[in-house]
Every structure is written in structure tokens, then in C-alpha cells.
XYZ file of C-alpha atoms in Angstrom:
374
model
C -8.390 -14.137 1.986
C -11.319 -16.546 2.287
C -9.793 -18.290 5.307
C -8.982 -14.934 6.900
C -12.497 -13.578 6.505
C -14.043 -16.750 7.926
C -11.962 -16.297 11.081
C -12.881 -12.611 11.330
C -16.574 -13.420 10.836
C -16.497 -15.821 13.783
C -14.654 -13.306 15.967
C -16.968 -10.435 15.000
C -20.149 -12.375 15.689
C -18.740 -13.483 19.031
C -17.911 -9.893 19.986
C -21.256 -8.535 18.715
C -24.039 -10.875 19.915
C -27.071 -10.663 17.664
C -25.032 -9.563 14.634
C -24.504 -11.764 11.589
C -21.787 -11.380 8.994
C -22.625 -12.676 5.531
C -19.521 -13.331 3.475
C -19.912 -12.998 -0.285
C -16.778 -14.507 -1.841
C -16.189 -13.759 -5.513
C -14.235 -16.640 -7.014
C -13.058 -15.265 -10.326
C -10.146 -13.979 -12.351
C -8.962 -10.574 -11.143
C -10.661 -8.522 -13.870
C -13.917 -10.395 -13.294
C -13.682 -9.654 -9.569
C -13.606 -5.916 -10.304
C -16.554 -6.238 -12.685
C -18.633 -8.248 -10.209
C -17.892 -5.825 -7.379
C -18.903 -2.890 -9.570
C -22.173 -4.584 -10.497
C -22.942 -5.360 -6.846
C -22.379 -1.717 -5.911
C -24.958 -0.431 -8.362
C -27.869 -1.532 -6.186
C -28.371 -0.786 -2.475
C -29.722 -4.324 -2.102
C -26.460 -5.966 -3.196
C -23.853 -3.318 -2.337
C -21.428 -4.664 0.288
C -21.023 -3.002 3.679
C -17.318 -3.900 3.586
C -15.330 -4.636 0.446
C -11.886 -5.851 -0.544
C -10.615 -3.000 -2.695
C -7.570 -2.769 -4.946
C -5.896 0.595 -4.322
C -5.726 1.427 -8.026
C -9.536 1.482 -8.119
C -10.073 3.619 -5.021
C -10.433 6.965 -6.826
C -12.543 5.420 -9.568
C -14.908 3.810 -7.064
C -15.144 7.021 -5.054
C -16.178 8.859 -8.220
C -18.771 6.159 -8.840
C -20.191 6.651 -5.346
C -19.250 3.189 -4.054
C -17.031 4.060 -1.059
C -17.551 6.004 2.161
C -14.838 8.145 3.822
C -13.782 6.707 7.166
C -11.735 9.549 8.701
C -14.149 10.047 11.612
C -13.783 6.385 12.591
C -10.011 6.321 12.108
C -9.695 9.312 14.440
C -11.177 7.229 17.264
C -9.239 4.017 16.468
C -5.976 3.820 18.465
C -4.539 1.201 16.097
C -4.411 3.713 13.224
C -1.261 5.154 14.795
C 0.396 1.749 14.311
C 0.247 2.011 10.526
C 3.225 3.484 8.695
C 2.827 7.002 7.345
C 3.388 5.756 3.787
C 0.670 3.124 4.131
C -1.854 5.713 5.276
C -1.753 7.239 1.808
C -2.755 3.962 0.122
C -6.464 4.784 0.192
C -6.271 8.545 0.582
C -8.166 10.086 -2.300
C -7.684 13.260 -4.268
C -10.200 14.943 -1.940
C -7.835 14.353 0.985
C -10.129 11.860 2.727
C -9.304 8.230 3.526
C -11.421 5.432 2.088
C -9.824 2.233 3.345
C -7.417 0.533 5.744
C -4.418 -1.184 4.128
C -3.976 -4.935 4.473
C -0.403 -5.042 3.193
C 1.669 -3.950 0.262
C 3.984 -5.610 -2.227
C 6.947 -5.187 -4.514
C 7.931 -6.923 -7.739
C 11.084 -8.580 -8.994
C 12.466 -11.449 -11.087
C 11.964 -14.948 -9.707
C 14.288 -17.551 -11.266
C 14.697 -21.314 -11.044
C 18.200 -22.148 -9.841
C 17.930 -25.796 -10.900
C 17.059 -24.803 -14.468
C 19.848 -22.240 -14.476
C 22.327 -24.932 -13.429
C 21.151 -27.185 -16.271
C 21.617 -24.295 -18.706
C 25.066 -23.438 -17.349
C 23.988 -20.079 -15.888
C 25.731 -19.130 -12.650
C 23.843 -18.109 -9.522
C 23.172 -15.890 -7.718
C 21.905 -14.205 -10.848
C 22.148 -10.418 -10.746
C 21.267 -8.875 -14.126
C 22.399 -5.270 -14.459
C 20.498 -4.260 -17.623
C 17.585 -5.339 -19.791
C 20.099 -6.848 -22.196
C 21.372 -9.085 -19.388
C 17.846 -10.372 -18.822
C 17.363 -11.039 -22.535
C 20.749 -12.770 -22.827
C 19.873 -15.155 -20.008
C 16.458 -15.888 -21.505
C 18.104 -16.665 -24.852
C 20.509 -19.087 -23.161
C 17.591 -20.893 -21.526
C 15.805 -21.145 -24.874
C 18.900 -22.606 -26.530
C 19.765 -25.054 -23.755
C 16.401 -26.152 -22.345
C 13.761 -27.006 -24.970
C 10.312 -27.241 -23.412
C 11.039 -24.606 -20.755
C 9.574 -21.108 -21.090
C 12.515 -18.737 -20.612
C 10.760 -15.589 -19.362
C 7.284 -14.507 -18.316
C 6.312 -10.842 -18.485
C 2.539 -10.456 -18.161
C 1.084 -9.043 -21.373
C -2.185 -8.706 -23.235
C -5.724 -7.665 -22.363
C -6.623 -10.896 -20.589
C -3.906 -10.261 -18.007
C -5.668 -7.025 -17.069
C -3.751 -4.731 -14.772
C -1.001 -7.343 -14.406
C -0.049 -6.477 -17.980
C 0.187 -2.805 -17.069
C 1.792 -2.927 -13.646
C 3.836 -6.138 -13.636
C 4.610 -5.829 -17.316
C 4.751 -2.370 -18.851
C 5.364 -0.282 -15.731
C 8.096 -2.585 -14.391
C 9.912 -1.785 -17.626
C 8.849 1.838 -18.053
C 9.921 2.925 -14.570
C 13.354 1.515 -15.306
C 13.755 4.105 -18.077
C 14.004 7.887 -17.831
C 10.253 8.248 -18.398
C 7.035 7.761 -16.439
C 3.425 6.900 -17.198
C 1.993 10.209 -15.959
C 3.441 13.728 -16.013
C 2.480 15.465 -12.768
C 3.568 18.860 -14.085
C 1.307 18.831 -17.145
C -1.230 16.480 -15.525
C -1.278 14.355 -18.659
C -0.712 10.709 -19.457
C 2.500 10.095 -21.395
C 1.779 7.914 -24.404
C 4.732 8.178 -26.763
C 7.924 8.722 -24.779
C 11.130 6.926 -25.709
C 10.839 4.930 -22.506
C 7.354 3.782 -23.492
C 8.542 2.771 -26.958
C 11.561 0.938 -25.526
C 9.352 -0.897 -23.024
C 6.982 -2.005 -25.765
C 10.033 -2.994 -27.789
C 11.166 -5.288 -24.980
C 7.764 -7.004 -25.018
C 7.928 -7.321 -28.792
C 11.389 -8.874 -28.547
C 10.517 -11.577 -26.037
C 7.402 -12.646 -27.923
C 9.016 -12.296 -31.327
C 11.977 -14.471 -30.327
C 9.893 -17.096 -28.561
C 11.342 -16.238 -25.151
C 7.915 -15.614 -23.611
C 4.928 -17.889 -22.986
C 2.935 -18.982 -26.005
C 0.363 -16.261 -26.814
C -2.565 -18.629 -26.236
C -1.244 -19.238 -22.712
C -0.420 -15.603 -21.973
C -3.954 -14.606 -23.009
C -5.605 -17.047 -20.595
C -7.325 -14.911 -17.895
C -6.125 -17.437 -15.294
C -2.534 -17.510 -16.517
C -1.233 -15.851 -13.343
C -2.657 -18.708 -11.287
C -1.034 -21.237 -13.601
C 2.339 -19.543 -13.133
C 2.158 -19.854 -9.356
C 0.634 -23.306 -9.085
C 1.942 -25.148 -12.151
C 4.726 -23.545 -14.174
C 7.102 -22.464 -11.415
C 6.602 -25.496 -9.139
C 6.726 -27.775 -12.186
C 10.057 -26.445 -13.456
C 8.464 -25.226 -16.697
C 9.346 -21.548 -16.333
C 12.878 -20.249 -15.822
C 12.302 -16.534 -15.061
C 9.120 -14.841 -13.889
C 8.653 -11.090 -13.469
C 6.181 -11.204 -10.610
C 5.140 -10.054 -7.171
C 6.421 -10.642 -3.661
C 3.169 -12.384 -2.751
C 3.515 -15.302 -5.138
C 5.297 -17.467 -2.557
C 2.018 -17.577 -0.641
C 0.973 -20.259 -3.132
C 3.684 -22.567 -1.816
C 3.205 -22.267 1.931
C 1.516 -25.197 3.725
C -1.717 -23.188 3.691
C -1.331 -22.127 0.049
C -2.918 -23.295 -3.190
C 0.139 -25.395 -4.133
C 2.265 -26.373 -1.110
C 5.877 -26.691 -2.266
C 8.363 -27.271 0.577
C 11.422 -26.844 -1.679
C 10.481 -23.479 -3.160
C 12.873 -21.399 -1.084
C 15.871 -23.447 -2.184
C 14.829 -23.951 -5.816
C 13.889 -20.347 -6.554
C 16.094 -17.270 -6.386
C 15.151 -13.609 -6.614
C 16.802 -10.789 -8.529
C 15.856 -7.139 -8.670
C 14.552 -5.928 -12.014
C 17.391 -3.824 -13.440
C 16.943 -0.406 -14.942
C 17.144 -0.310 -18.732
C 20.869 0.369 -19.058
C 21.919 0.001 -15.453
C 21.477 3.703 -14.732
C 21.004 4.808 -11.111
C 19.571 3.506 -8.883
C 20.289 0.329 -10.848
C 17.042 -1.458 -10.037
C 13.340 -0.736 -9.954
C 10.076 -2.078 -8.620
C 6.362 -1.297 -8.449
C 4.092 -1.396 -5.408
C 0.373 -1.605 -4.921
C -1.802 -3.275 -2.347
C -5.351 -3.853 -1.211
C -7.485 -2.248 1.469
C -10.719 -2.961 3.287
C -13.234 -0.209 2.583
C -16.665 0.701 3.899
C -19.409 0.825 1.314
C -21.159 4.130 0.696
C -24.527 2.362 0.830
C -23.857 0.609 4.156
C -26.772 1.321 6.517
C -24.607 1.076 9.642
C -21.190 2.435 8.739
C -19.931 2.214 12.325
C -20.680 -1.518 12.357
C -18.942 -1.883 8.996
C -15.874 -0.046 10.271
C -15.887 -2.195 13.419
C -15.537 -5.209 11.153
C -12.653 -3.542 9.281
C -10.861 -2.595 12.499
C -11.206 -6.135 13.842
C -10.023 -7.657 10.577
C -6.931 -5.447 10.622
C -5.975 -5.422 14.289
C -2.469 -6.646 15.039
C -3.371 -10.314 15.437
C -5.357 -10.550 12.233
C -2.969 -8.383 10.219
C -0.092 -10.590 11.336
C -1.933 -13.760 10.302
C -2.906 -12.329 6.917
C 0.476 -10.825 6.072
C 2.186 -14.142 6.809
C -0.347 -16.276 4.918
C -0.548 -13.945 1.909
C 3.189 -13.096 1.816
C 2.462 -9.393 2.187
C 4.850 -6.616 3.185
C 3.407 -5.445 6.496
C 1.960 -1.944 6.771
C 1.555 -1.997 10.533
C 4.845 -1.168 12.258
C 4.137 -3.554 15.135
C 3.529 -6.391 12.668
C 6.673 -5.609 10.700
C 8.701 -5.920 13.916
C 7.026 -9.096 15.151
C 9.406 -12.109 15.375
C 6.762 -14.426 13.882
C 6.453 -12.181 10.838
C 10.199 -11.796 10.423
C 10.704 -15.567 10.533
C 7.795 -16.470 8.278
C 9.310 -16.079 4.819
C 12.952 -16.193 3.684
C 12.282 -13.686 0.872
C 10.855 -11.052 3.196
C 13.998 -8.949 3.538
C 14.723 -9.006 -0.191
C 11.281 -7.753 -1.179
C 11.044 -5.273 1.692
C 14.389 -3.742 0.678
C 12.932 -3.025 -2.769
C 10.612 -0.488 -1.164
C 13.604 1.878 -1.339
C 13.448 1.899 -5.167
C 9.769 1.218 -5.731
C 7.194 3.301 -7.593
C 3.447 3.563 -7.112
C 1.141 3.615 -10.108
C -0.587 6.948 -10.788
C -3.921 5.772 -9.402
C -6.086 8.652 -10.565
C -9.732 8.075 -11.392
C -9.028 7.408 -15.070
C -6.089 5.047 -14.413
C -8.189 1.858 -14.810
C -9.352 3.050 -18.256
C -5.807 3.946 -19.270
C -4.576 0.597 -17.955
C -7.221 -1.282 -19.912
C -6.405 0.601 -23.106
C -2.701 0.005 -22.558
C -3.040 -3.753 -22.099
C -5.292 -3.897 -25.169
C -2.582 -2.388 -27.356
C 0.021 -4.753 -25.980
C -1.561 -8.058 -26.929
C 1.353 -10.353 -27.894
C 1.392 -11.568 -31.462
């Protein structure tokens, strides 16, 4: 993201003589990024004109008065027609207005180390059909490979929304239940699916199949997974996002030329293998215009430049994102960029989106707090 924004800054200043773009990178764990952004938005003097916004916070930040609707600018931007209809809902709020332009989306699945599986006598390709299949494989790894963590499922308050979305919801949406009941407009807190999902977490930590609690509770644990544990052959199975391979590209945080041959991918199965047999969760980030921006047209001009075809293509390749512009998704350079692209894109057919209502962040925080591994 930092490299991308530096390129866009140069291009914007070249196209708008006399204008200066000041980048304000926030180098922090994900939860701390949200906190810092919220604090910046409280004062007109520090509120950003353009901000990198997680879609699950859009409604919350609208309610807080941080974001400006951009429909009038989108109506005059020809490129908006290039975005998929589904992607256009990513930053559409409950008031029907749009508050951001999507940069890409994602899905989630099980990454597994084929070399470790071979050492443990587990055949590949690995295609678990139920939660019990996943647990059985993790138990085999534990028995055969001391010193290797069998399975990572993000858990605990320090993991923030990773614990909710990549942990709990990846399990919950493989049951018969959901996190939010649209009919009653209430959060579901004690369904059988919720209890079974929490039971899965309890099992993997109770049996020593998961990371050590002190590691799982490190706010930077997700970074360690992508840059140390998986490349270092210390983790056999990781329930994680499609984007994680961005760490291993030549431009990534931990270049790893062998990753595509060492690691395999398997869809997360539903609890008992019930239809459709697999599940996933999707989210994504957008670029939004700040409500306190003095020149909102100039701010949107920056957004539209950052997410034109050329820049969207560069970002989606570098960040291992599922493209949300149709003309990027069909571009030969994009299609050839990552060998896992088709696998993760196909999961869109069975994916779910978190119920990103204004109180979702509070519910997510409370949920991860109650799920601290012990």
C-alpha cells in the first residue's frame, strides 16, 4: 500500500501542478490502525482528505461523521461502470449512498504445507470434507511432527477482527446459523452453530493443536504467520486470506520463490459436509473521501487516479487481491500474476459477507474478547 500510494502521489502532483499530496502512513497492527485513524478524524486539522478504509467500519465511520458520500463524483466518473455490481455495494451505506471506491476483495481458505504433510504421511491434494477431517489432520501433524504448529485459527482479543472474521465466522457460516438475523434485526449470540464454532476453538487450543496462547495473543501474530511461520515450515495448516501470498512475491515483505510449490490450498469445509460443502468469508478495503476535506473534488480526483485501471491492476497484483474492476479481472497480466488466483476467485461462489452494520465493530470486539484462548 505504501509503495502504491507513493506512485499515485507522484502521478497526481504531475497531473495537478501546484498541488501537493502529503502521505501519512500509519505503521501499526491492524487494530491500532483503526484507533489512529479514528483519533485523526476527530479534529479538522488532522482529519485526512482521503483514507484507506476497511469496509466493516464504513457504517460506523459514517455515523461518527468521518466520511463523505461520493455519489455525485461517481456519476461523472466513466470508470465507475467498470466495477462489478457486487463490488459497488462494498461501501454503500444503510442510507443508500456510497462512501468509497473498492480496491479489491478477498476470500479465505486453508493454506497447508505439502512438505510437512509428506513428512507426516498425509496425502495431497488435501481436501477435507468436514471439521472432523480438519481436526484429524491436525492431530496427525501433532503426533508426527514435534515442533510444528498443526493449525492456526486466529483467536483472542489481540487478533482483533481477524479473530471474528477469519476465526469465528469462517466456522459459524459453515453451520446452519449466522451471526445476524435479518428478519428480527438482532445479533445471534447463543445458536447451536455459535456454540459448535466456539467448541472447535476450545478443542484446538485444549489439545495443543493451535499456536501457543502467548503467540496467538501477540497483536502482530498475523505478520509472523506470513513472514516467519509459513515460510519457515513451522506451521502446517493456516486458516487465512487470499492476500497472504503477497508477502512472498518479489516485492513482498518476505520473498519466497518456492511458496507456490510448497503450499497448497483447500476450501474450508462446512461443519458436517452439508451443502454447499465449503464456505468462505469476504471483505475488502476502499478509498474514501473524508467528511472534513476542504476540497472534496480534489480528494475524489486522487481516489479516481489511484483506482484507475493501471493503478488497480498494479495494486491487485502486488497485494494479491481479487479484482473488483471487470477490465482488471480480464487482464492477461492479472490472470498470470498468481497461481492461486483461480482457486480463491472460485470461492466467491460460496462466500459470505460480514453483517457490517454500525455496531458490528463493537460486536466483533466483544466476540473476540470472549474467545481468548486458554
